Short mmCIF file of C-alpha atoms and ligand atoms in Angstrom, two decimals:
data_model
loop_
_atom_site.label_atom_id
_atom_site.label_comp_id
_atom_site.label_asym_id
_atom_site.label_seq_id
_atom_site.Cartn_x
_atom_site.Cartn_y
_atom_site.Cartn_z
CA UNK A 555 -57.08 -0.17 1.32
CA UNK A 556 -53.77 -1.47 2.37
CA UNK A 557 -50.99 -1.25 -0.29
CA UNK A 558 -50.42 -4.48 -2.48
CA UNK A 559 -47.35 -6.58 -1.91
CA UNK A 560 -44.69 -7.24 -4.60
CA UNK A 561 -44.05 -10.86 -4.87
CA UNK A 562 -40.66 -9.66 -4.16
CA UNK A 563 -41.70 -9.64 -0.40
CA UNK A 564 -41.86 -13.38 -0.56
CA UNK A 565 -38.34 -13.52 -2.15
CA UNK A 566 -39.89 -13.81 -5.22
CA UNK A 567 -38.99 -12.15 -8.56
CA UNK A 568 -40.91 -10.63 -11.42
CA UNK A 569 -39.25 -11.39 -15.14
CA UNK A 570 -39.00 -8.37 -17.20
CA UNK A 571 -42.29 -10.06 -19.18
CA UNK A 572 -44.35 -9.79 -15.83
CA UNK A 573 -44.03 -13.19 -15.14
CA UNK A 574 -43.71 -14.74 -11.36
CA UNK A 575 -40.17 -16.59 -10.50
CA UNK A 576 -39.04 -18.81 -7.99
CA UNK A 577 -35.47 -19.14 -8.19
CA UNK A 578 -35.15 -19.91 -11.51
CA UNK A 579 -38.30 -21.34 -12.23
CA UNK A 580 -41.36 -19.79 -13.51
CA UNK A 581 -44.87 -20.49 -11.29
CA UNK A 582 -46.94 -21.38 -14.60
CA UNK A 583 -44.02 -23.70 -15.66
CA UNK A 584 -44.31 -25.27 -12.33
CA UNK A 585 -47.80 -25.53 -12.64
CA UNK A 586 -47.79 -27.05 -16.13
CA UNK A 587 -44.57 -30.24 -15.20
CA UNK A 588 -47.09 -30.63 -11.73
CA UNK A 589 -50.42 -30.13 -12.58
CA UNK A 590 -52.62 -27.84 -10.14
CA UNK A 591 -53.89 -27.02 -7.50
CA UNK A 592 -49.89 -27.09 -6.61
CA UNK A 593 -48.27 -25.61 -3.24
CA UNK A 594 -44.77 -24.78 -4.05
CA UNK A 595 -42.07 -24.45 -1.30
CA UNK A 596 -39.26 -21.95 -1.20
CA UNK A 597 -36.55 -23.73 0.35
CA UNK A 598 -33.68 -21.47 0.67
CA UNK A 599 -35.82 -18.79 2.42
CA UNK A 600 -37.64 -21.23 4.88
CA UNK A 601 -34.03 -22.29 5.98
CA UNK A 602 -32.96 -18.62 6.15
CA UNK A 603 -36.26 -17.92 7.97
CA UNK A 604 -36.13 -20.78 10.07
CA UNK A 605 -32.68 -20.12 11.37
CA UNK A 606 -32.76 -16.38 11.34
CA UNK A 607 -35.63 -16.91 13.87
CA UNK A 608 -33.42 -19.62 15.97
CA UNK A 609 -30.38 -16.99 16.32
CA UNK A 610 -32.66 -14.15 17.34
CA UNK A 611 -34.25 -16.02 20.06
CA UNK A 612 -30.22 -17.18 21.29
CA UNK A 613 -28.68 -13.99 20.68
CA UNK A 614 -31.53 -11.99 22.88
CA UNK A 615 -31.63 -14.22 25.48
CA UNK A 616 -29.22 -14.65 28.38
CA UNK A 617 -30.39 -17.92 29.24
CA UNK A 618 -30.74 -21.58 27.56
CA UNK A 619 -33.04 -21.20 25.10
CA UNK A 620 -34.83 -24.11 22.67
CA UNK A 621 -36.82 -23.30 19.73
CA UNK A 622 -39.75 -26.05 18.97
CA UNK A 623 -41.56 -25.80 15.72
CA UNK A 624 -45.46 -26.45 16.10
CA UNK A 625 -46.03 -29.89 13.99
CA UNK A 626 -49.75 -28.77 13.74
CA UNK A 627 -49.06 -25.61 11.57
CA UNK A 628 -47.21 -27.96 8.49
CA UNK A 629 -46.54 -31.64 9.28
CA UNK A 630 -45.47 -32.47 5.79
CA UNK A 631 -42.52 -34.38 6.75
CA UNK A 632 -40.10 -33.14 3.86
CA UNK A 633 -40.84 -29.24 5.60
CA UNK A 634 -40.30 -30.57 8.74
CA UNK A 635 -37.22 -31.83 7.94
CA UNK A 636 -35.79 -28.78 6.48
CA UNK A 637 -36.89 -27.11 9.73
CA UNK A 638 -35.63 -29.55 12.14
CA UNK A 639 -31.92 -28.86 10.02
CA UNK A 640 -32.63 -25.46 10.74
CA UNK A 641 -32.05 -26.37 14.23
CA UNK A 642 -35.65 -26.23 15.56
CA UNK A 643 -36.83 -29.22 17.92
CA UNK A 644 -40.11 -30.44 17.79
CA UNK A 645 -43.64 -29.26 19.27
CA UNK A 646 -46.50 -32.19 19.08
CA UNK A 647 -49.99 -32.18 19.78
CA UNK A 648 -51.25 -35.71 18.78
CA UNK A 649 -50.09 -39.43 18.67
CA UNK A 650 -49.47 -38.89 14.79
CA UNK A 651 -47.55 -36.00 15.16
CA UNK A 652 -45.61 -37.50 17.92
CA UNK A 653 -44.68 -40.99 15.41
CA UNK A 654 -43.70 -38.37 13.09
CA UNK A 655 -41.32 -36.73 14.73
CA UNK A 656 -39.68 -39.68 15.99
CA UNK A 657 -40.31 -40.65 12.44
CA UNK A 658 -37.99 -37.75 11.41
CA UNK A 659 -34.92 -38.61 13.42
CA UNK A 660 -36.47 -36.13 16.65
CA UNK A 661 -34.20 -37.02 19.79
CA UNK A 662 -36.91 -37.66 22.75
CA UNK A 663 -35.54 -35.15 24.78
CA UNK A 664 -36.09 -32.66 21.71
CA UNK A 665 -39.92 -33.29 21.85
CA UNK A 666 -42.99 -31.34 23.65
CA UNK A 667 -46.47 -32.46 23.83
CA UNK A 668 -49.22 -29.75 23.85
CA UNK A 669 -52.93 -30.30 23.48
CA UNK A 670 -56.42 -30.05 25.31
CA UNK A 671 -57.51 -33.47 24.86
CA UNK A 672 -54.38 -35.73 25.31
CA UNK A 673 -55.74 -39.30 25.83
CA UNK A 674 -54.95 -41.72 28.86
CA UNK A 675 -53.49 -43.71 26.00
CA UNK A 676 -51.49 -40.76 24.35
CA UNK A 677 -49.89 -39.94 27.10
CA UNK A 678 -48.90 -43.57 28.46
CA UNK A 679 -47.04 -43.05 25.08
CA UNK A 680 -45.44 -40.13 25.62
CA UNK A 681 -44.69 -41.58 29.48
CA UNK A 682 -43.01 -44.71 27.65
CA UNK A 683 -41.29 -43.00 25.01
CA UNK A 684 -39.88 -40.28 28.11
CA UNK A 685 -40.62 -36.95 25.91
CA UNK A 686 -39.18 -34.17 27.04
CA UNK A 687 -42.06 -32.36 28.49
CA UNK A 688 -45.68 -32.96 28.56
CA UNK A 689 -47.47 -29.67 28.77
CA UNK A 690 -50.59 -30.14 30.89
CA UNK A 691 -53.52 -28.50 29.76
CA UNK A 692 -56.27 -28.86 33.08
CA UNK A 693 -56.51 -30.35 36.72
CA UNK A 694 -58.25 -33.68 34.80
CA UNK A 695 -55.30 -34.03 32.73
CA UNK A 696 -52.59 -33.46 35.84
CA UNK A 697 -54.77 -36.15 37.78
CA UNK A 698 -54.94 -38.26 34.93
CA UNK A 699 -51.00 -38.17 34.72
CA UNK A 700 -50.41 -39.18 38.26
CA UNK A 701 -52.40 -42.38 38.36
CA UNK A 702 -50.90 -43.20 34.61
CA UNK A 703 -47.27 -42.47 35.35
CA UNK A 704 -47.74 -44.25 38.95
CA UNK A 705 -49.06 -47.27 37.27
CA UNK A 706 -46.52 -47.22 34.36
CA UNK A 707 -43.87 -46.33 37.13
CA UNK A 708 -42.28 -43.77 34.96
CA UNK A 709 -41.44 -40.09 35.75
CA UNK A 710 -43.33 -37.13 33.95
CA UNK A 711 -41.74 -33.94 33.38
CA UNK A 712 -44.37 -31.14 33.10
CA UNK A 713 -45.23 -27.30 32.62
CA UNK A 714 -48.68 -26.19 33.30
CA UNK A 715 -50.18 -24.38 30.68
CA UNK A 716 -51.48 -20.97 31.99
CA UNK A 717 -54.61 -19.36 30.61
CA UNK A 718 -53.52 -15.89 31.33
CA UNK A 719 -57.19 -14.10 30.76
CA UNK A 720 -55.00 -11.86 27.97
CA UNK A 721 -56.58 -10.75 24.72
CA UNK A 722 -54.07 -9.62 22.11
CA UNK A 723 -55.80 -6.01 20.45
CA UNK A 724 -57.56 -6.57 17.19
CA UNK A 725 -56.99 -10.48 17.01
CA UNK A 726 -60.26 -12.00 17.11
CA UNK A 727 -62.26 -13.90 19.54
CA UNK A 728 -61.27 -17.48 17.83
CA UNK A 729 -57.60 -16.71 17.58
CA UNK A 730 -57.74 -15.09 21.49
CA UNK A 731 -56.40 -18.41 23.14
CA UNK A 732 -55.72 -16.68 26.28
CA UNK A 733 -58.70 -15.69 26.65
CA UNK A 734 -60.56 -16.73 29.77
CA UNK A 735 -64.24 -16.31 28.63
CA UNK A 736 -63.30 -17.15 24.93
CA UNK A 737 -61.04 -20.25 25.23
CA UNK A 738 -60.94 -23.70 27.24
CA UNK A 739 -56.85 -24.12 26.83
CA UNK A 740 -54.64 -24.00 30.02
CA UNK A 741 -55.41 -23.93 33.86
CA UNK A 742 -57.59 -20.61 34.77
CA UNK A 743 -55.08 -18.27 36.84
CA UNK A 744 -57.90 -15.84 38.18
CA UNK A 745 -60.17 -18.89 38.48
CA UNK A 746 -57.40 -20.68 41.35
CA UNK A 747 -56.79 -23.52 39.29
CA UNK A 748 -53.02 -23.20 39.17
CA UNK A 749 -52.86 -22.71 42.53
CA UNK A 750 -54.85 -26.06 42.78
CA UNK A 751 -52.74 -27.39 40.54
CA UNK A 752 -48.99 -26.27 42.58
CA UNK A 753 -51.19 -27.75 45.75
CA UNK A 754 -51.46 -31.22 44.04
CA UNK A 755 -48.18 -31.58 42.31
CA UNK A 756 -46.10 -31.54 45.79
CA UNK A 757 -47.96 -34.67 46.19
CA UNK A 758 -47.25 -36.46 42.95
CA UNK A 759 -44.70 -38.43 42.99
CA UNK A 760 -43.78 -39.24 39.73
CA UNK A 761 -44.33 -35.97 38.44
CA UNK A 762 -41.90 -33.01 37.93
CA UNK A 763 -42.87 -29.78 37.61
CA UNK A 764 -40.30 -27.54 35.72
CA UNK A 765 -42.70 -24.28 34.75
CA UNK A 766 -45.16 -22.84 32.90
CA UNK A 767 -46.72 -22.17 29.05
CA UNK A 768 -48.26 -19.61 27.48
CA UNK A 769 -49.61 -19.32 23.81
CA UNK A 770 -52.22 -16.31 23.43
CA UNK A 771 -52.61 -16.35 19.76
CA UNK A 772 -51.68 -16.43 16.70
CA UNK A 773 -50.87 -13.96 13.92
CA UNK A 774 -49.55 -11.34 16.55
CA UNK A 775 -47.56 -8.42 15.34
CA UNK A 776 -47.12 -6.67 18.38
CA UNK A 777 -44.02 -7.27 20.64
CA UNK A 778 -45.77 -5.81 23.39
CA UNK A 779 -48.52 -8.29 23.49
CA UNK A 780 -45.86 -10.85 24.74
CA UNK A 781 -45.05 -8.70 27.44
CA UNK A 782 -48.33 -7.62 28.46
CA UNK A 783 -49.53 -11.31 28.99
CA UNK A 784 -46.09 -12.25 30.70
CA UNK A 785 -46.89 -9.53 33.90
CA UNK A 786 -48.71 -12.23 35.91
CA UNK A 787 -45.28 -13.98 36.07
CA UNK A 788 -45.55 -11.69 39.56
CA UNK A 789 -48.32 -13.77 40.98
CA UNK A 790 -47.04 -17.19 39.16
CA UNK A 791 -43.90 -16.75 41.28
CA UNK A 792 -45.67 -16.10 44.12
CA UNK A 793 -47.50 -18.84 43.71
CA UNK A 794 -44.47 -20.87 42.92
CA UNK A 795 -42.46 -19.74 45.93
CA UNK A 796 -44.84 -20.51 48.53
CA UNK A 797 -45.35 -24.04 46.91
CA UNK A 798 -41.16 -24.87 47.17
CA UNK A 799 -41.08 -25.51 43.19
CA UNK A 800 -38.98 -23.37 41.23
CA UNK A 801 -39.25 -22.33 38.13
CA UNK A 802 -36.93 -23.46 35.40
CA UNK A 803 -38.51 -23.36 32.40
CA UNK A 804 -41.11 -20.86 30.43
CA UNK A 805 -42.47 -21.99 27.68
CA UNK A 806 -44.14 -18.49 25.35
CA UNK A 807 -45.92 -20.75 22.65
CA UNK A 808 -45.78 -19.40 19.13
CA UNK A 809 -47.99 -16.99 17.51
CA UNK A 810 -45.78 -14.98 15.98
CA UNK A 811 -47.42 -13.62 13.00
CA UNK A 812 -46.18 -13.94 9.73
CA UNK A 813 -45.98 -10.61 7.78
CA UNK A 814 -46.98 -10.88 4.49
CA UNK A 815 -50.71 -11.97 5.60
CA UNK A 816 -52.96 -11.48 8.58
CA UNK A 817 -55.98 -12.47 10.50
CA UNK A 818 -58.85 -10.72 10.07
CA UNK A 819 -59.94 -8.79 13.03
CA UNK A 820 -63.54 -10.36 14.35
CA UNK A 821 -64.98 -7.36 12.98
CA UNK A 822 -63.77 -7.81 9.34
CA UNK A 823 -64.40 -11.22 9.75
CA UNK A 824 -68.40 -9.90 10.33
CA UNK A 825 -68.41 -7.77 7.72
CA UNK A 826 -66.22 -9.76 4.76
CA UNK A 827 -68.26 -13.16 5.74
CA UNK A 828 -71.48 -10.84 6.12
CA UNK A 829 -71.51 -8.01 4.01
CA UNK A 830 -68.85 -9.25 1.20
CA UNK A 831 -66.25 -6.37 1.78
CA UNK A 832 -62.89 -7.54 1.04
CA UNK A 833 -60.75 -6.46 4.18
CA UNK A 834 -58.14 -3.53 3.18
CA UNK A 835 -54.88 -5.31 2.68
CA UNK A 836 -51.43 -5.82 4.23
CA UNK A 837 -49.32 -2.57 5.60
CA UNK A 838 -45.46 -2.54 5.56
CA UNK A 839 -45.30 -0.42 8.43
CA UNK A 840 -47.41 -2.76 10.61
CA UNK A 841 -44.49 -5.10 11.00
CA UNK A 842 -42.03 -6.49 13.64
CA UNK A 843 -38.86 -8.88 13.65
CA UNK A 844 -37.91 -11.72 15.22
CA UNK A 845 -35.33 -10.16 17.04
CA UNK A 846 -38.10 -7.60 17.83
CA UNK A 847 -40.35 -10.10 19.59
CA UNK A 848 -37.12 -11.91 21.56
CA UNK A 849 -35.55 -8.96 22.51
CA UNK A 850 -39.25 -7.85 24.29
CA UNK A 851 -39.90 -11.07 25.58
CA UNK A 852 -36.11 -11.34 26.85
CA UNK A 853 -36.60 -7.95 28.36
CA UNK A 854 -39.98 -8.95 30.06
CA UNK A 855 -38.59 -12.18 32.09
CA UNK A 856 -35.08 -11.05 33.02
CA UNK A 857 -36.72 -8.56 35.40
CA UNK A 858 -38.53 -11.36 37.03
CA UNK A 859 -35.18 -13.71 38.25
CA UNK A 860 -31.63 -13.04 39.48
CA UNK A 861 -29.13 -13.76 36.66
CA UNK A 862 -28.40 -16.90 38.26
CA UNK A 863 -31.67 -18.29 38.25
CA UNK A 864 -32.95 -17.48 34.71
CA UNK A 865 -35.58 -20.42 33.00
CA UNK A 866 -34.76 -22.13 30.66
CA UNK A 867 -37.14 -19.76 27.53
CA UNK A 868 -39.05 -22.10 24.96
CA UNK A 869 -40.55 -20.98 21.88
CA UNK A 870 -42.87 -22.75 19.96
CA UNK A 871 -43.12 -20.97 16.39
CA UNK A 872 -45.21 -22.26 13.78
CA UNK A 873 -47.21 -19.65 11.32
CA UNK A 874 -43.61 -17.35 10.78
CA UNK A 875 -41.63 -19.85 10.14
CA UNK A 876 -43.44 -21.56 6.84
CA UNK A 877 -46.49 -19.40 6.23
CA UNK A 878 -44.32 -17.00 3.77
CA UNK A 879 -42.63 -19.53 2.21
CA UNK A 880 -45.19 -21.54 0.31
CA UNK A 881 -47.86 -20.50 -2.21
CA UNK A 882 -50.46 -22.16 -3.65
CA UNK A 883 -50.68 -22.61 -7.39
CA UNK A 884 -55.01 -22.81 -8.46
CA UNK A 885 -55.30 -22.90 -12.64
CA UNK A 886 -58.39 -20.94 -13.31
CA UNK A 887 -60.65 -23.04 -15.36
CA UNK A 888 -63.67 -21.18 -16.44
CA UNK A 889 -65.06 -17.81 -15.82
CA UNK A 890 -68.86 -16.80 -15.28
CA UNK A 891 -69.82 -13.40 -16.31
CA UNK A 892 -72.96 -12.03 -14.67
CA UNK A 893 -72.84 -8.27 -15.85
CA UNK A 894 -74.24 -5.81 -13.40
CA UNK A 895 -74.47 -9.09 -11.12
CA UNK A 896 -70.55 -10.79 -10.50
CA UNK A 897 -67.85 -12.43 -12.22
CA UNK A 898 -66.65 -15.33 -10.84
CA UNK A 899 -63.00 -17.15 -11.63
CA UNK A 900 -63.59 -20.85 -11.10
CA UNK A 901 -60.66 -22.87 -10.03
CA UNK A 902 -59.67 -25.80 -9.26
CA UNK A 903 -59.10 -25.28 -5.44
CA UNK A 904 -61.22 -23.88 -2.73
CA UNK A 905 -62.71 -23.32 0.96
CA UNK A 906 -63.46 -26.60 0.77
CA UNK A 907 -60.19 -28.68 -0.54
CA UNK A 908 -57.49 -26.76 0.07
CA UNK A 909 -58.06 -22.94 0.96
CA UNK A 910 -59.59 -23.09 4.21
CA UNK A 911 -57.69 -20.28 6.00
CA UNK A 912 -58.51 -17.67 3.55
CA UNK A 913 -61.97 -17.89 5.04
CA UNK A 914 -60.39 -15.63 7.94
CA UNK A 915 -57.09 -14.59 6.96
CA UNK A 916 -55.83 -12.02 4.41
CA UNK A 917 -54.14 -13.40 2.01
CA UNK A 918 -52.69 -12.06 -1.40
CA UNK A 919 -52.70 -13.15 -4.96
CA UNK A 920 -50.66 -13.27 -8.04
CA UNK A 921 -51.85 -13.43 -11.86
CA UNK A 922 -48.70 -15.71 -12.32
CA UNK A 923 -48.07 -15.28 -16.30
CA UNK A 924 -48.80 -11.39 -15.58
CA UNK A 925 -48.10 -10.04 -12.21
CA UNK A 926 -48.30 -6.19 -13.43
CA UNK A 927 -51.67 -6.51 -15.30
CA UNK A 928 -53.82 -3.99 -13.76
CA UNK A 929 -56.76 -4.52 -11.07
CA UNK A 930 -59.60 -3.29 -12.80
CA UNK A 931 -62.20 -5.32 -11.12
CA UNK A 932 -63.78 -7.09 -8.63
CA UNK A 933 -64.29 -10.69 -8.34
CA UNK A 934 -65.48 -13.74 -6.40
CA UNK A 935 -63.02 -16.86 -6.28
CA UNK A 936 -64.50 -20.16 -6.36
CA UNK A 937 -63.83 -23.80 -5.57
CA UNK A 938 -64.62 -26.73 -7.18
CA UNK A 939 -66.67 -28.07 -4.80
CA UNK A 940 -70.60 -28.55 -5.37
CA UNK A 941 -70.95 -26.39 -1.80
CA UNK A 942 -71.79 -23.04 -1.73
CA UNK A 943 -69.09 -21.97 0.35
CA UNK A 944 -66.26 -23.20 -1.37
CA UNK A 945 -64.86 -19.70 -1.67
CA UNK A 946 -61.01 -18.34 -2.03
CA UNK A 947 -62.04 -14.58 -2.29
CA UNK A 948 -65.50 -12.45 -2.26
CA UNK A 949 -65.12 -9.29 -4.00
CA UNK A 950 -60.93 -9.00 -4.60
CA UNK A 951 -60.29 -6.58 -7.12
CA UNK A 952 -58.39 -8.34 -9.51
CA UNK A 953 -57.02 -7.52 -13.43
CA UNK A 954 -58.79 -9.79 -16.03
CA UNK A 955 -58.18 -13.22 -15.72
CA UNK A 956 -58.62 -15.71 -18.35
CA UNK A 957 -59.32 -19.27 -18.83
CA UNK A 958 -56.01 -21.25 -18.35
CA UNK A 959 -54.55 -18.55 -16.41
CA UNK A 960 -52.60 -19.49 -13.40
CA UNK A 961 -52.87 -17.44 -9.57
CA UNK A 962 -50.79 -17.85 -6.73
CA UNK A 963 -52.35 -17.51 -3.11
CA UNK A 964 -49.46 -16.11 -0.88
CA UNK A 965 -48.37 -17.27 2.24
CA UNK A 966 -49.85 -21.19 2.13
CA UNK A 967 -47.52 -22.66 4.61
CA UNK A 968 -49.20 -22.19 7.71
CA UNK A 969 -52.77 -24.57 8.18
CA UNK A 970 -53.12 -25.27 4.43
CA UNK A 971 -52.15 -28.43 4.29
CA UNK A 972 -53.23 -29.50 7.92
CA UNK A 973 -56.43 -28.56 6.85
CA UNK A 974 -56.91 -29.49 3.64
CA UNK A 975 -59.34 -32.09 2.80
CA UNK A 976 -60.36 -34.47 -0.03
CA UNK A 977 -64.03 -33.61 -0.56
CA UNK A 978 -64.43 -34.99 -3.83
CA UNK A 979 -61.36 -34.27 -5.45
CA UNK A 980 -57.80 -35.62 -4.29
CA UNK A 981 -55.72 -33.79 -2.20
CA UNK A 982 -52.62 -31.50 -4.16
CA UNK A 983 -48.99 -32.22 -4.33
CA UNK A 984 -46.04 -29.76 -2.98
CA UNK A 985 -43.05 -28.91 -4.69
CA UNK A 986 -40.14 -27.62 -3.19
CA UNK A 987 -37.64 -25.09 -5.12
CA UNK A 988 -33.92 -24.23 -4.40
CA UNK A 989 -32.97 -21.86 -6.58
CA UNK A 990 -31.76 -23.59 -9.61
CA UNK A 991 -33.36 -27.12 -9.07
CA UNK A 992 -37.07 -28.55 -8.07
CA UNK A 993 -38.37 -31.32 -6.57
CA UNK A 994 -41.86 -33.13 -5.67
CA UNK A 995 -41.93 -33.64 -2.05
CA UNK A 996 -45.39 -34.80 -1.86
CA UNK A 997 -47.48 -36.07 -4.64
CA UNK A 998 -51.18 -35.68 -5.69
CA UNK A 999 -52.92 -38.05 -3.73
CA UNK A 1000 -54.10 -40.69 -6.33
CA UNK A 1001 -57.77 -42.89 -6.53
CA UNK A 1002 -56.01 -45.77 -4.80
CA UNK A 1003 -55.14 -43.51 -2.09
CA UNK A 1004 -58.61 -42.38 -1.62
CA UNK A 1005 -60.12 -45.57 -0.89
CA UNK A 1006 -57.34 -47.52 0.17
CA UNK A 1007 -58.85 -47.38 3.97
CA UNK A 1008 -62.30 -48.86 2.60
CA UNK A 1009 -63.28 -52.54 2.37
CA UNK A 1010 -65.79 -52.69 -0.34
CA UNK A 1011 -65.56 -56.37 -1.12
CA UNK A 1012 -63.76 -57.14 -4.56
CA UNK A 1013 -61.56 -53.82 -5.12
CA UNK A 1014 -59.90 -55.19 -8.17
CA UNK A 1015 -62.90 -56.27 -9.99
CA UNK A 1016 -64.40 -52.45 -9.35
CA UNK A 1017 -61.43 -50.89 -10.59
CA UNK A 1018 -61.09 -53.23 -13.96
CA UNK A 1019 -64.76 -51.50 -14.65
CA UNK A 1020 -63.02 -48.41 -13.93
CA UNK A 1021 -60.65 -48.55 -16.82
C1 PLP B 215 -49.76 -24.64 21.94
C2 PLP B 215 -49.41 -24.06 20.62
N1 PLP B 215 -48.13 -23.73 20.37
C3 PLP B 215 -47.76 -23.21 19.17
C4 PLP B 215 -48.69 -22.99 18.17
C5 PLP B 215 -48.23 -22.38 16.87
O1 PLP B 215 -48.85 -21.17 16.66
P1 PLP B 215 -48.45 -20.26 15.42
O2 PLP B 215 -48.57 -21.09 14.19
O3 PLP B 215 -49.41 -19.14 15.45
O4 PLP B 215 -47.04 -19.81 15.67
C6 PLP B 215 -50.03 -23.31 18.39
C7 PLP B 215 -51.04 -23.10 17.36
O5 PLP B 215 -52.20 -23.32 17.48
C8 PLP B 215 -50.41 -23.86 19.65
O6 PLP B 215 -51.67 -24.21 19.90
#
């Protein structure tokens, strides 16, 4: 059983009465003026974070370097605002996320477009509105490109994604996305297809190939696995040198975990999903740095060029940027007591609203009016969903919680919010903190949100009967 984190690994602070602090705010205070299920933002630290990560990348580096925050991970536009004046550029994936950034003040030539199923239509967007790059994800896509850009007569600047056929060690099979077997992104390099791909592009002639992209996972810890899937920049070049097109920009995705929760491995993922054992928990010494990862991914391309040739180095960071610096605020409502059977805390968010990566992540929790109150025993953490899966936690040994209590599930940033959902209940608002003052940066989503997409005839009349 991995040690338990102190909230103090979040930045957070622990009053002398046990209670949980943000700045100068208490969590259950928070959750009272808001109302729950509530994710709360800490925005001094996701500035620190955000540039701290920034300044290792340009300090490691000899090169240009650009740092490009993954929309996907957390596209709530106040976050990606504070991360854009961090600095960070912009890494899209869809025609919403694309509006968005524009949306947010994004420069076109600080935008790149990832993705496996980019539309004819998305990307005559992304030709009109001249992005940056466009990272192309298969031969389909490239050919798909040519005839679009031809007919829009407007120039493409691309990297080819590479599937490198690397599998980080212990991440599991559906976080492996350089996996050959496991995972459709990026051209197959033992398969030939980039070597197709170099074949084609001399003949395109509205399209400008500038490099390559990588991303092989996500919640990686180890420097080394950066490295390791970086080695077939031998045969890229190769590849690259016989064609006549240089390289002059690498793109190494994101992935970078964030280290105060985890993936499961795809064994614990069997056997917690399976068998109900709670995975053993979080381990400070199973930790890296920023500067860690830069200065090994630095280290792995210099080799490759002369000093006057370096690529450009892109980084698309998501997860460690945000992950740590949101929690989630659930108000336990009732609890079922089964003795000799289970106890179950019943919330008012789960698998199936707002939880959705603690089905395969580790992530830790907070009794917020008393952190220090012992774990005596264990417990399953529901949803409120009418769905038998709506599940925070199986088996998490826990102290006593009460009805009215308030937990906090650690680490929310990163694919909470993306993929929460409003199955039956509407969706949570997000407060931000900084330090001595709070704000609401997204509300609760409200009835008239919920079914203001619907034509049902005569709305008003329905909702008179309402009241
Ligand atoms: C192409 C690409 N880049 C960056 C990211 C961000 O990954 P992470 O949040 O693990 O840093 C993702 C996540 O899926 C991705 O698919």
């Amino acid at each position: 059983m991995g040690k338990i984190l102190h909230p103090r690994d979040w930045g957070l602070q622990v009053s002398s009465n046990g209670e949980l602090k943000i700045g100068d705010f208490s969590a259950v205070a928070l959750a009272h003026s808001y109302g729950t299920p509530l994710h709360v933002v800490n925005e001094s630290r996701l500035e620190e974070t955000a540039n701290n990560f920034r300044e290792s990348v340009e300090s490691s580096y000899p090169g240009k370097t650009s740092v490009h925050f993954a929309y996907k991970c957390n596209s709530v536009p106040a976050i990606t605002q504070m991360i854009r004046a961090a600095g960070l550029k912009a890494e899209v994936m869809s025609e919403f996320e694309l509006d968005l950034a524009f949306y947010l003040g994004h420069d076109k030539k600080e935008i790149i477009v990832n993705g496996p199923c980019k539309t004819d239509s998305f990307l005559r967007k992304c030709l009109k509105k001249q992005v940056r790059l466009i990272i192309v994800d298969s031969l389909d896509e490239l050919r798909a490109l040519d005839q679009i850009s031809l007919q829009e007569n407007k120039k493409a600047d691309i990297l080819l994604r590479i599937n490198p056929d690397y599998t980080p060690r212990g991440v599991n099979k559906g976080a492996a996305t350089g996996s050959r077997k496991g995972c459709a992104f990026g051209f197959d390099l033992k398969g030939g297809e980039v070597a197709v791909g170099l074949r084609l592009l001399k003949e395109m002639r509205k399209i400008n190939f500038f490099g390559f992209h990588f991303h092989i996972g996500t919640g990686l810890r180890d420097p080394k696995d950066y490295s390791k899937s970086l080695r077939c920049l031998d045969q890229l070049l190769a590849f690259t040198r016989s064609a006549g097109l240089p390289i002059k920009i690498l793109d190494v995705g994101g992935g970078f975990a964030s280290m105060t929760s985890r993936e499961l491995t795809s064994r614990e993922l069997l056997v917690y999903q399976g068998l109900e054992r709670f995975p053993s928990g979080l381990r400070k010494d199973r930790t890296a740095e920023f500067k860690d990862f830069a200065r090994e991914i630095s280290n792995s391309i210099t080799g490759y060029f002369p000093k006057n040739e370096l690529p450009e180095l892109l980084y698309e960071p998501g997860r460690c940027i945000i992950s740590p610096n949101q929690f989630l605020l659930l108000t336990v409502h009732r609890v079922k007591d089964r003795p000799g059977l289970r106890k179950w805390l019943i919330t008012d968010g789960g698998l199936g609203t707002v939880t959705m990566p603690t089905y395969y992540e580790y992530h830790e929790v907070f009794l917020c009016n008393d952190v220090t109150r012992p774990r005596t025993e264990k417990v399953t953490i529901i949803g409120p969903v009418c769905f038998a899966s709506d599940i925070v936690y199986r088996n998490k040994l826990m102290p006593q919680v009460y009805p009215g209590e308030v937990l906090a599930v650690m680490d929310s940033g990163a694919y909470f919010t993306a993929m929460e959902s409003s199955f039956g209940f509407a969706r949570p608002a997000i407060a931000s903190v900084n330090q001595k003052t709070h704000r609401l940066i997204r509300r609760a989503e409200t009835f008239e949100d919920m079914v203001c997409r619907d034509h049902i005839g005569d709305l008003i009349k329905i909702k008179e009967e309402i009241k």
